[in-house]
XYZ file of C-alpha atoms in Angstrom:
193
model
C 0.000 0.000 0.000
C 3.043 2.252 0.073
C 2.601 3.527 -3.482
C -1.139 4.047 -3.022
C -0.454 6.264 -0.008
C 2.141 8.247 -1.938
C -0.157 8.610 -4.980
C -2.732 10.168 -2.699
C -0.426 13.029 -1.665
C -0.931 16.244 -3.662
C 1.883 17.109 -6.105
C 3.726 13.844 -5.393
C 5.346 12.036 -8.332
C 5.447 8.255 -7.839
C 7.885 6.027 -9.734
C 8.477 2.251 -9.606
C 11.338 1.334 -11.970
C 11.318 -2.100 -13.607
C 15.059 -2.751 -13.431
C 18.343 -1.189 -12.324
C 19.028 0.534 -15.676
C 15.615 2.201 -15.557
C 16.201 3.198 -11.946
C 19.331 5.089 -13.003
C 17.445 6.841 -15.811
C 14.572 7.727 -13.469
C 16.860 9.219 -10.840
C 18.667 11.299 -13.464
C 15.352 12.461 -14.966
C 14.084 13.649 -11.601
C 17.152 15.494 -10.337
C 15.704 18.776 -11.599
C 12.058 17.638 -11.566
C 9.689 20.016 -9.752
C 8.175 18.823 -6.496
C 8.685 15.730 -4.379
C 9.328 12.328 -5.956
C 8.786 8.917 -4.380
C 10.764 5.950 -5.704
C 9.968 2.353 -4.933
C 13.066 0.341 -5.677
C 12.959 -3.452 -5.639
C 15.479 -5.814 -4.108
C 17.963 -5.539 -6.965
C 17.813 -9.125 -8.234
C 15.250 -8.387 -10.955
C 16.037 -9.483 -14.500
C 17.170 -6.695 -16.817
C 14.401 -5.414 -19.067
C 16.396 -2.593 -20.670
C 19.925 -1.388 -21.251
C 20.709 2.195 -20.375
C 20.757 3.161 -24.069
C 17.753 1.466 -25.665
C 14.951 3.940 -24.857
C 14.167 7.484 -23.773
C 12.867 7.973 -20.257
C 10.242 10.610 -19.534
C 8.405 10.938 -16.244
C 4.705 10.245 -16.822
C 5.164 8.504 -20.193
C 4.921 4.721 -20.054
C 6.921 2.500 -22.390
C 5.522 -0.105 -24.749
C 8.019 -2.863 -23.994
C 6.364 -5.335 -26.380
C 3.701 -4.682 -29.005
C 0.624 -6.805 -29.583
C -3.004 -6.615 -30.669
C -5.169 -9.073 -28.687
C -4.545 -7.948 -25.100
C -2.502 -5.399 -23.158
C -0.640 -6.186 -19.955
C 0.107 -3.025 -17.985
C 2.867 -3.907 -15.557
C 5.114 -2.146 -13.108
C 8.411 -2.711 -11.326
C 9.683 -6.311 -11.299
C 6.489 -7.622 -12.901
C 7.423 -6.079 -16.272
C 9.949 -8.860 -16.930
C 7.419 -11.502 -15.832
C 4.781 -9.932 -18.079
C 7.107 -10.091 -21.078
C 7.722 -13.758 -20.260
C 3.964 -14.361 -20.036
C 3.412 -12.531 -23.337
C 6.043 -14.670 -25.044
C 4.310 -17.809 -23.758
C 0.913 -16.567 -24.961
C 2.413 -15.783 -28.383
C 3.178 -19.500 -28.761
C -0.576 -20.073 -28.386
C -1.365 -17.495 -31.059
C -2.276 -14.660 -28.668
C -0.643 -11.317 -29.485
C 0.088 -9.386 -26.286
C 1.213 -5.809 -25.782
C 3.221 -5.151 -22.604
C 3.320 -1.646 -21.189
C 5.850 -0.686 -18.533
C 3.911 1.746 -16.332
C 6.901 2.866 -14.272
C 5.268 6.179 -13.322
C 2.177 5.712 -11.162
C 1.637 9.422 -10.814
C 1.282 11.104 -13.188
C -0.293 8.086 -14.884
C -0.009 7.791 -18.682
C -3.770 7.776 -19.233
C -3.540 8.265 -22.997
C -1.527 5.070 -23.486
C -4.037 3.182 -21.324
C -6.927 4.476 -23.436
C -5.125 3.745 -26.700
C -4.464 0.186 -25.543
C -8.072 -0.313 -24.433
C -9.280 0.823 -27.869
C -6.707 -1.125 -29.876
C -6.579 -4.405 -27.920
C -9.978 -4.537 -26.201
C -8.774 -6.246 -23.004
C -6.304 -5.340 -20.247
C -4.454 -7.134 -17.454
C -2.539 -5.218 -14.809
C 0.399 -6.820 -12.991
C 1.898 -5.320 -9.854
C 3.716 -6.209 -6.648
C 1.205 -4.199 -4.639
C -2.306 -4.387 -3.211
C -4.609 -4.460 -6.256
C -7.502 -2.797 -4.424
C -5.566 0.467 -4.153
C -2.706 0.034 -6.580
C -1.959 0.230 -10.272
C -4.885 -2.055 -11.121
C -7.389 0.266 -9.473
C -5.761 3.337 -11.069
C -5.992 1.741 -14.527
C -9.568 0.616 -13.815
C -10.562 4.198 -12.962
C -9.270 5.397 -16.327
C -10.826 2.542 -18.309
C -14.240 2.650 -16.606
C -14.647 6.378 -17.181
C -13.633 6.291 -20.836
C -13.734 2.902 -22.567
C -14.836 -0.072 -20.452
C -13.113 -3.262 -21.602
C -12.518 -6.595 -19.842
C -9.938 -6.031 -17.128
C -8.120 -8.509 -14.876
C -5.856 -7.542 -11.977
C -2.782 -9.502 -10.904
C -1.343 -8.413 -7.587
C -1.532 -8.876 -3.859
C -5.108 -9.629 -2.765
C -5.887 -8.034 0.608
C -3.022 -9.679 2.516
C -0.349 -8.446 4.848
C 3.189 -8.492 3.508
C 5.407 -11.379 4.496
C 9.123 -11.970 4.728
C 10.785 -14.714 2.744
C 12.538 -15.733 -0.431
C 11.306 -13.850 -3.474
C 10.261 -17.033 -5.307
C 8.189 -18.133 -2.296
C 6.532 -14.723 -1.938
C 5.712 -14.513 -5.666
C 3.986 -17.883 -5.541
C 2.158 -17.036 -2.306
C 0.844 -13.758 -3.714
C 0.121 -15.005 -7.243
C 2.806 -12.842 -8.839
C 4.212 -15.253 -11.408
C 4.186 -15.433 -15.205
C 1.744 -18.348 -14.915
C -0.696 -16.200 -12.918
C -0.410 -13.434 -15.513
C -1.108 -15.942 -18.305
C -4.170 -17.220 -16.445
C -5.505 -13.671 -15.965
C -4.832 -12.869 -19.625
C -6.803 -15.881 -20.821
C -9.746 -14.917 -18.589
C -9.736 -11.347 -19.929
C -9.591 -12.584 -23.532
C -12.440 -15.039 -22.882
C -14.534 -12.162 -21.543
C -13.564 -10.040 -24.532
C -14.581 -12.774 -26.984
C -17.530 -14.023 -24.897
């Protein structure tokens, strides 16, 4: 709930980088940024999604990490890499998945969310956070007001945080590529239903 609390503060910018290279870019981009900035930085063992040279970083502008047409996964922090893995698995089943790295929670890139809703017709969010107040609910607010499409949320479901090995915690909280694939298939079924 840490990011939800920070998103609620007026004039606060909230950033959750997906890997160490993006963290460096985000810090550099915010050195002269107006107002307070909150960073949520993961444990440091996340797989690399980017190199420091392969994209431009702009606060408030999400990145399309993978393009697709059947479904969009909007992911944040360490779940971006897992979402790309899930998308690659779904591609083998003939499902074309777009993956958006929503590293800035506030300001949220609402236009990219709306474009994805219109172009793909179904969305899954993936976050290492409480879904009731996290990225999933923020995306849902945008989608519901503008272009309701099937939406599935992958994240922590109303549980207290635990301490343990990352692999154990991901399985306990349903934060794996397999859980993202399952949510994606449900959203597509609803889209096609």
